[in-house]
GROMACS .gro file of C-alpha atoms in nm:
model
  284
    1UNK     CA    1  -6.512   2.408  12.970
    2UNK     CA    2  -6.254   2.406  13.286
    3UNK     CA    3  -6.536   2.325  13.507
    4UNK     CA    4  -6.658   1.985  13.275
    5UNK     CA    5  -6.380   1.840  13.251
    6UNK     CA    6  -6.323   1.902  13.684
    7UNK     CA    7  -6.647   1.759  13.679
    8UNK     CA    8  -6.557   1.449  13.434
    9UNK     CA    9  -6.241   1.395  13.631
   10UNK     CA   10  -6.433   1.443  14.007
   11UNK     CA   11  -6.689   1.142  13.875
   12UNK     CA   12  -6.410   0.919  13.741
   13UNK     CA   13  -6.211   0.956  14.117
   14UNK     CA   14  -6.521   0.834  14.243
   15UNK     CA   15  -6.596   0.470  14.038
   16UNK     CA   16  -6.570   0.203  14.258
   17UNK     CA   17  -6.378  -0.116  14.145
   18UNK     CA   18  -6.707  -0.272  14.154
   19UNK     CA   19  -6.893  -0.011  13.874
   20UNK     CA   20  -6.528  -0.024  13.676
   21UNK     CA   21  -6.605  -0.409  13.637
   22UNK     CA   22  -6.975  -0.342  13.574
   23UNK     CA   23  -6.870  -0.091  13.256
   24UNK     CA   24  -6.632  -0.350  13.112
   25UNK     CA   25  -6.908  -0.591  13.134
   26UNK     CA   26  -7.200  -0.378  12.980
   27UNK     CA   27  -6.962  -0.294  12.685
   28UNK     CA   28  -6.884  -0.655  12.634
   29UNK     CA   29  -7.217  -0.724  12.657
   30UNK     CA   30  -7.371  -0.487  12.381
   31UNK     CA   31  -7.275  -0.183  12.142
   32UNK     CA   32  -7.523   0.023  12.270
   33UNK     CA   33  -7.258   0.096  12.571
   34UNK     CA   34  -6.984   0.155  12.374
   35UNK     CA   35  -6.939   0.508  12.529
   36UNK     CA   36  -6.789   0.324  12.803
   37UNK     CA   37  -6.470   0.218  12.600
   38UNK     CA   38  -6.315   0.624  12.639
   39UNK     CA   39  -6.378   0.599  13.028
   40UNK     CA   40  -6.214   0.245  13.093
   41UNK     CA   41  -5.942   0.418  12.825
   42UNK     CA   42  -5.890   0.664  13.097
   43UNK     CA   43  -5.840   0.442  13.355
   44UNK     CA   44  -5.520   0.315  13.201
   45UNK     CA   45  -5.274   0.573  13.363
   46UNK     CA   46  -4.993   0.554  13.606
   47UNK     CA   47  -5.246   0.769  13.803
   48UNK     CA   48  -5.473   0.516  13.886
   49UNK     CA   49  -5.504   0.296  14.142
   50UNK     CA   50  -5.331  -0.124  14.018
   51UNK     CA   51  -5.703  -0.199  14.076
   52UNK     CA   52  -5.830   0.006  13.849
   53UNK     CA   53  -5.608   0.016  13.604
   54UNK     CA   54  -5.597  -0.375  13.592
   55UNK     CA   55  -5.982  -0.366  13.555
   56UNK     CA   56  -5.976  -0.171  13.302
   57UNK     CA   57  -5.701  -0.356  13.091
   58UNK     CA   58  -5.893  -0.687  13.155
   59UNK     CA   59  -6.186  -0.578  13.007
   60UNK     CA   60  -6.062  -0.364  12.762
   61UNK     CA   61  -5.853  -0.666  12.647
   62UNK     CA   62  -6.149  -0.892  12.624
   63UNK     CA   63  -6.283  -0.626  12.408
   64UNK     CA   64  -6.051  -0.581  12.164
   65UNK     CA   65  -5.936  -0.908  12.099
   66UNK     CA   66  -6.229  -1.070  11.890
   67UNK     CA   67  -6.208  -0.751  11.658
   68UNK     CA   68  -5.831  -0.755  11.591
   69UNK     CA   69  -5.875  -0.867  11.280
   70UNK     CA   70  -6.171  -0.692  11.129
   71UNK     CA   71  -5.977  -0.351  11.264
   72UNK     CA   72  -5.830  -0.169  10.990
   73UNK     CA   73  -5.461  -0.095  10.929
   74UNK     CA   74  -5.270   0.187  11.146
   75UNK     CA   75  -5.227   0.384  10.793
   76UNK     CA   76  -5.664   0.437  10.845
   77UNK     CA   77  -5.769   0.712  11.051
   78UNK     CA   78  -6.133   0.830  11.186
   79UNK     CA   79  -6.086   1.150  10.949
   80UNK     CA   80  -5.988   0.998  10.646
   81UNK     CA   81  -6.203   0.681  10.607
   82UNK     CA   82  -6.199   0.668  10.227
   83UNK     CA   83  -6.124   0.360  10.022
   84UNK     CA   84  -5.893   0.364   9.770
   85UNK     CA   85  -6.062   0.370   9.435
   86UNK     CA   86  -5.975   0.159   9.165
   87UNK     CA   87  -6.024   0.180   8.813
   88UNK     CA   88  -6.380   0.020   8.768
   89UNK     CA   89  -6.516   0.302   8.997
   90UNK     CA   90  -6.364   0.613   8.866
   91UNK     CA   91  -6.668   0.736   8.755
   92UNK     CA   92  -6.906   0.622   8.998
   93UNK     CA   93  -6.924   0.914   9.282
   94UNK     CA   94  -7.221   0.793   9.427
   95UNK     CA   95  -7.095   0.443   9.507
   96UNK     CA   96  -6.785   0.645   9.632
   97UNK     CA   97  -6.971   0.840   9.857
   98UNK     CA   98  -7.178   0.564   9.961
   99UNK     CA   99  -6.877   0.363  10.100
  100UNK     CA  100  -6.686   0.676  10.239
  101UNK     CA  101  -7.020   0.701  10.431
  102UNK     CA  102  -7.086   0.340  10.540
  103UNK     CA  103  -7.108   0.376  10.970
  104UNK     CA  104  -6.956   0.034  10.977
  105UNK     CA  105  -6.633   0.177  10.826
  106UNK     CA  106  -6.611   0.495  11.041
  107UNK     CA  107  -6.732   0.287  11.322
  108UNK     CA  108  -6.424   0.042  11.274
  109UNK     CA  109  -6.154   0.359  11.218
  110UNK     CA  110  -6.227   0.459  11.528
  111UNK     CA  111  -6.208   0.151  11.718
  112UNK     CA  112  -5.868   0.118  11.511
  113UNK     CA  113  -5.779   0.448  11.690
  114UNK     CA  114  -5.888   0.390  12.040
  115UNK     CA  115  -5.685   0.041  12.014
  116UNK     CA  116  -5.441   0.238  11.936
  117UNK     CA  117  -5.458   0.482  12.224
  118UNK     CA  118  -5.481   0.151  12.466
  119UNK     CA  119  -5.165   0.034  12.339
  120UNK     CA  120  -4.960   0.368  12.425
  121UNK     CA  121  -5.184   0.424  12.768
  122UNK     CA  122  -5.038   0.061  12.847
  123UNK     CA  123  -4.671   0.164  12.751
  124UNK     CA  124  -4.690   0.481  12.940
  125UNK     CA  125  -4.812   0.237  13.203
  126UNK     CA  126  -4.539   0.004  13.155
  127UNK     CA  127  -4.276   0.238  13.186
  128UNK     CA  128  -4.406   0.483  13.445
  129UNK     CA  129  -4.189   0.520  13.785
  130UNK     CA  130  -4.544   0.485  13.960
  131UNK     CA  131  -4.600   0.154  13.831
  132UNK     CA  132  -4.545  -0.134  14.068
  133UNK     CA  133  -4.355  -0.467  13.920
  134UNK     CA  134  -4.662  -0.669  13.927
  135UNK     CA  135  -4.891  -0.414  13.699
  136UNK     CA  136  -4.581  -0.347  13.455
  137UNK     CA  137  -4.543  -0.832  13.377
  138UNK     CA  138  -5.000  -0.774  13.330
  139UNK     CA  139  -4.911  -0.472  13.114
  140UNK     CA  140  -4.661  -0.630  12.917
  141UNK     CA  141  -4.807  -0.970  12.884
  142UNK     CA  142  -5.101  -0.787  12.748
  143UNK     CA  143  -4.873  -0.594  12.499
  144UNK     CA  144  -4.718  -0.921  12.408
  145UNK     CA  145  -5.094  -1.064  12.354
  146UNK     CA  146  -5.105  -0.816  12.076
  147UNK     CA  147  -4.821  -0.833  11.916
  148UNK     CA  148  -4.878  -1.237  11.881
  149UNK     CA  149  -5.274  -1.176  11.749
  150UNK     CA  150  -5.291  -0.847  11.571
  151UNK     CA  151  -5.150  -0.949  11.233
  152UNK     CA  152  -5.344  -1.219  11.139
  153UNK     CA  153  -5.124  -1.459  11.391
  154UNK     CA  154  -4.804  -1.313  11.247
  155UNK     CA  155  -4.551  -1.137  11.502
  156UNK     CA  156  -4.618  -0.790  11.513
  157UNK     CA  157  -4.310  -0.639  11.431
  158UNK     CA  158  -4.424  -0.308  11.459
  159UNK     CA  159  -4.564  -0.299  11.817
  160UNK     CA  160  -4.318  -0.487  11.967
  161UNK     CA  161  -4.015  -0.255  11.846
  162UNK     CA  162  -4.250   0.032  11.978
  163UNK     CA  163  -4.250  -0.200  12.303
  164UNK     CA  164  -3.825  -0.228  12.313
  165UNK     CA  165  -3.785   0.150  12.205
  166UNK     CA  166  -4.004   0.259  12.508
  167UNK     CA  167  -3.819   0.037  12.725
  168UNK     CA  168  -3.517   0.146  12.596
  169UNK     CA  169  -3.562   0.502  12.663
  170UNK     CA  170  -3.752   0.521  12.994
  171UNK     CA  171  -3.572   0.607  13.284
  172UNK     CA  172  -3.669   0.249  13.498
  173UNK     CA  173  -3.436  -0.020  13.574
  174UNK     CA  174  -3.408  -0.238  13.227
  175UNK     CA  175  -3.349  -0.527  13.485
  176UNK     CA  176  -3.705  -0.532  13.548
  177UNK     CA  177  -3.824  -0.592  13.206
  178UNK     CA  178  -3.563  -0.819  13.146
  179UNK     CA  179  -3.631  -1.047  13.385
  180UNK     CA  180  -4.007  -1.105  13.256
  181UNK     CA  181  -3.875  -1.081  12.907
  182UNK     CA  182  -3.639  -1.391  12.947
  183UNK     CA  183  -3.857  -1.601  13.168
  184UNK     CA  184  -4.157  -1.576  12.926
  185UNK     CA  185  -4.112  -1.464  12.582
  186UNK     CA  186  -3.697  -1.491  12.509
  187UNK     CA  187  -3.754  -1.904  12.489
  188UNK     CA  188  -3.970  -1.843  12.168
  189UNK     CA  189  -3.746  -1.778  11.832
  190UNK     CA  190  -3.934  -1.567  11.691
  191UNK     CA  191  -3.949  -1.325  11.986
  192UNK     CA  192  -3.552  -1.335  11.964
  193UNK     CA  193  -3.529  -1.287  11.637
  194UNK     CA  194  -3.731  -0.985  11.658
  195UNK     CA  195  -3.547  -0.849  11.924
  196UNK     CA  196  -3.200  -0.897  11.728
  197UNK     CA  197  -3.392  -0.691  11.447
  198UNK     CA  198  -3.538  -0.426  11.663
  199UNK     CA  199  -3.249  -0.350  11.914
  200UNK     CA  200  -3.015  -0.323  11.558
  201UNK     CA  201  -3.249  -0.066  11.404
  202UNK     CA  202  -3.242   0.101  11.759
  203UNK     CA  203  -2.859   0.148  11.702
  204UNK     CA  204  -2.876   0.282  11.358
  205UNK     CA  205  -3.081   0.540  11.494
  206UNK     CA  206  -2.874   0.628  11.795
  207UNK     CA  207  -2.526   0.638  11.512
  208UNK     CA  208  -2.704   0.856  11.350
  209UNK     CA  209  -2.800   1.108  11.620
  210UNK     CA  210  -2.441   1.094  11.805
  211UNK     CA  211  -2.339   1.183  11.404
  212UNK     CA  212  -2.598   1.493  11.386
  213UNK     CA  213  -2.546   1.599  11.759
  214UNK     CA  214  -2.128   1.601  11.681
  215UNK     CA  215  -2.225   1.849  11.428
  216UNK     CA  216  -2.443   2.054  11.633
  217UNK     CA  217  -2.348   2.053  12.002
  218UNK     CA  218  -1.977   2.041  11.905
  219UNK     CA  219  -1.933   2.386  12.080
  220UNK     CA  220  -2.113   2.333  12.400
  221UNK     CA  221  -1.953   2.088  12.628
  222UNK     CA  222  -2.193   2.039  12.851
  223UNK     CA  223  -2.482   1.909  12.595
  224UNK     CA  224  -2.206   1.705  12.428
  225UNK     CA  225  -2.134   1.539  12.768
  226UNK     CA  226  -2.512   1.476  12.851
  227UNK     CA  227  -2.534   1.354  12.475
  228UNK     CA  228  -2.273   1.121  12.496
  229UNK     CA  229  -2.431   1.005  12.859
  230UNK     CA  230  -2.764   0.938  12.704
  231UNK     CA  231  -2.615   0.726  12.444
  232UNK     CA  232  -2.400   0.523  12.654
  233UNK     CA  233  -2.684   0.447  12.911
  234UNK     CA  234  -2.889   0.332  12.607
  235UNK     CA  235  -2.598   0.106  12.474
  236UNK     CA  236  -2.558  -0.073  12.809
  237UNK     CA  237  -2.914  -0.191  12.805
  238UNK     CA  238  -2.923  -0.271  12.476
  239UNK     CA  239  -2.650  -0.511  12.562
  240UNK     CA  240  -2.828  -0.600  12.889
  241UNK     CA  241  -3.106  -0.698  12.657
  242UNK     CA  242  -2.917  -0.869  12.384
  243UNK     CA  243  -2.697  -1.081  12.656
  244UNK     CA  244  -3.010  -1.241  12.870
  245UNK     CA  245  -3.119  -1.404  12.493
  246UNK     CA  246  -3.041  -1.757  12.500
  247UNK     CA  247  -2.738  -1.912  12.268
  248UNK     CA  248  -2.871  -2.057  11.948
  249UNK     CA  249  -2.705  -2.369  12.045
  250UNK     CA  250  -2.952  -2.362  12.324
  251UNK     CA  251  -3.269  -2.305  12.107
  252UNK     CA  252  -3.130  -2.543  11.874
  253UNK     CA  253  -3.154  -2.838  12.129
  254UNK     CA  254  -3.533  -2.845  12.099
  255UNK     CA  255  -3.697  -3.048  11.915
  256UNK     CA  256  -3.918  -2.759  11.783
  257UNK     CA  257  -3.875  -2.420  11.786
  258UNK     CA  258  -4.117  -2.234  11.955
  259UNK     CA  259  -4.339  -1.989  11.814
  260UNK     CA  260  -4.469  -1.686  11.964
  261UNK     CA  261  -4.671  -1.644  11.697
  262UNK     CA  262  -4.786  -1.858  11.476
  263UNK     CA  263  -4.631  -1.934  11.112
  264UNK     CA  264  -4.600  -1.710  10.759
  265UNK     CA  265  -4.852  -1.931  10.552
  266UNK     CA  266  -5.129  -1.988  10.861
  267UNK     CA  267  -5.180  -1.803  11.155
  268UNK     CA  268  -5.284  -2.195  11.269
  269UNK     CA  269  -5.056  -2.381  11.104
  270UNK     CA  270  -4.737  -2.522  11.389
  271UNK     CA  271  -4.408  -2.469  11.312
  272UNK     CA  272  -4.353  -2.828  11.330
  273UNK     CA  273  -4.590  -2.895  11.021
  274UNK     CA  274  -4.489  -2.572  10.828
  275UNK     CA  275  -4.144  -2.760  10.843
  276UNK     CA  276  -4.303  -3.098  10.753
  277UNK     CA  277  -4.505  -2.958  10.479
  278UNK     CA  278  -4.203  -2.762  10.305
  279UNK     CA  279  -3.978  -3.133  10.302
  280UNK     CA  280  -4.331  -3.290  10.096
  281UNK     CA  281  -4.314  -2.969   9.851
  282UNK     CA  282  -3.934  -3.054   9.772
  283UNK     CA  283  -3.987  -3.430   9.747
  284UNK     CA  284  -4.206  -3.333   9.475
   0.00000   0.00000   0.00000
């Protein structure tokens, strides 16, 4: 077994940029290649060369993108593929096992979990001490690509708190992220809203670990002093986050807020007209 994977790992050292870009392209092309989607997947490491690793998240991206919403939810899993049953099928195994067998549906669970496994690879990118400033803004506009586009054109909640969290926690200058977070993404409301939310569950969570490690590190000094270090370095860049937001009197002086994503009723529909559409409903 050792000796595969050395082997594996010895062929995947020796891809040129060239045959990286000529996988990404065959598995666009057809699904007859789509063995190539767990090799670009292991491209995406702080290991490999920007090159590569940009490559790879191109085409990757290009991949995933037109099947966001056909993918099914994170709650689905290759191993448990069944659909819920309702009360008009109760009785009918054998159109039960029919769709627990349908390839499409496995097919689709396990693209669900390899998008998955891009989307940590690229935050284990983003926050590696490897990674140079350039790859981390590709990595996280890519992040931010999904979090606009994977539910239905509704923000993402979900991924982008994952996205803070990491920041949060990994050892790298917040100043970095910061930076590309307020230049691109902080002058859309919804973004900032989001952030407020996210960074306020983040401190729930860190009150109530400094309340369990009291309890349980009350008698060891020295893990109470790295405790309370840990917490306090995550508290100053949660501020350092929460101060580069602009003012609402700022946002407020556009015309129209902009969206990251797009509105609650259409994932097409512009704030603008959401607004102008809710004024006709109470005229009525």
């Amino acid at each position: 077994m050792a000796s595969i994977l050395s082997k594996n790992q010895k062929k995947k050292q020796n891809y040129t940029l060239k045959e990286l870009k000529s996988l990404g392209c065959d598995l666009l092309s057809s699904r007859a290649h789509i063995n190539n989607l767990p090799l670009l997947l292991s491209f995406i490491s702080p290991e490999s060369p920007p090159q590569f690793v940009v490559e790879s998240l191109l085409s990757l991206q290009s991949f995933f993108t037109p099947l966001l919403s056909q993918l099914p939810s994170t709650s689905s899993h290759p191993s448990s593929t069944k659909r819920p049953r309702s009360e008009d099928d109760v009785d009918d195994s054998s159109k039960t096992d029919e769709v627990d067998e349908d390839p499409e549906v496995i097919f689709k669970a396990w693209l669900r979990s390899k998008f998955d496994e891009f989307v940590k690879l690229l935050l284990d990118v983003l926050v590696s001490q490897q990674s140079e400033d350039t790859l981390r803004d590709i990595v996280l506009g890519t992040l931010m690509e999904f979090v606009k586009l994977l539910n239905a054109g509704r923000f993402h909640s979900s991924i982008y708190h994952r996205i803070l969290n990491t920041i949060i926690e990994s050892a790298v200058d917040i100043d970095i992220f910061v930076d590309i977070l307020k230049s691109k993404y902080f002058k859309y409301i919804d973004v900032c809203y989001f952030t407020y939310i996210s960074l306020e569950k983040f401190v729930k969570t860190l009150e109530a670990s400094a309340v369990s490690g009291d309890r349980t590190v009350i008698e060891n000094s020295e893990t109470e002093n790295e405790s309370k270090d840990s917490l306090e370095h995550s508290i100053r860049k949660i501020y350092q986050v929460l101060s580069r937001i602009p003012p609402r009197q700022k946002q407020a002086e556009k015309s129209d807020h902009e969206m990251w994503s797009g509105s609650d009723e259409s994932s097409t529909e512009k704030p603008k007209d959401k607004k102008k559409k809710n004024k006709d409903q109470d005229s009525n």
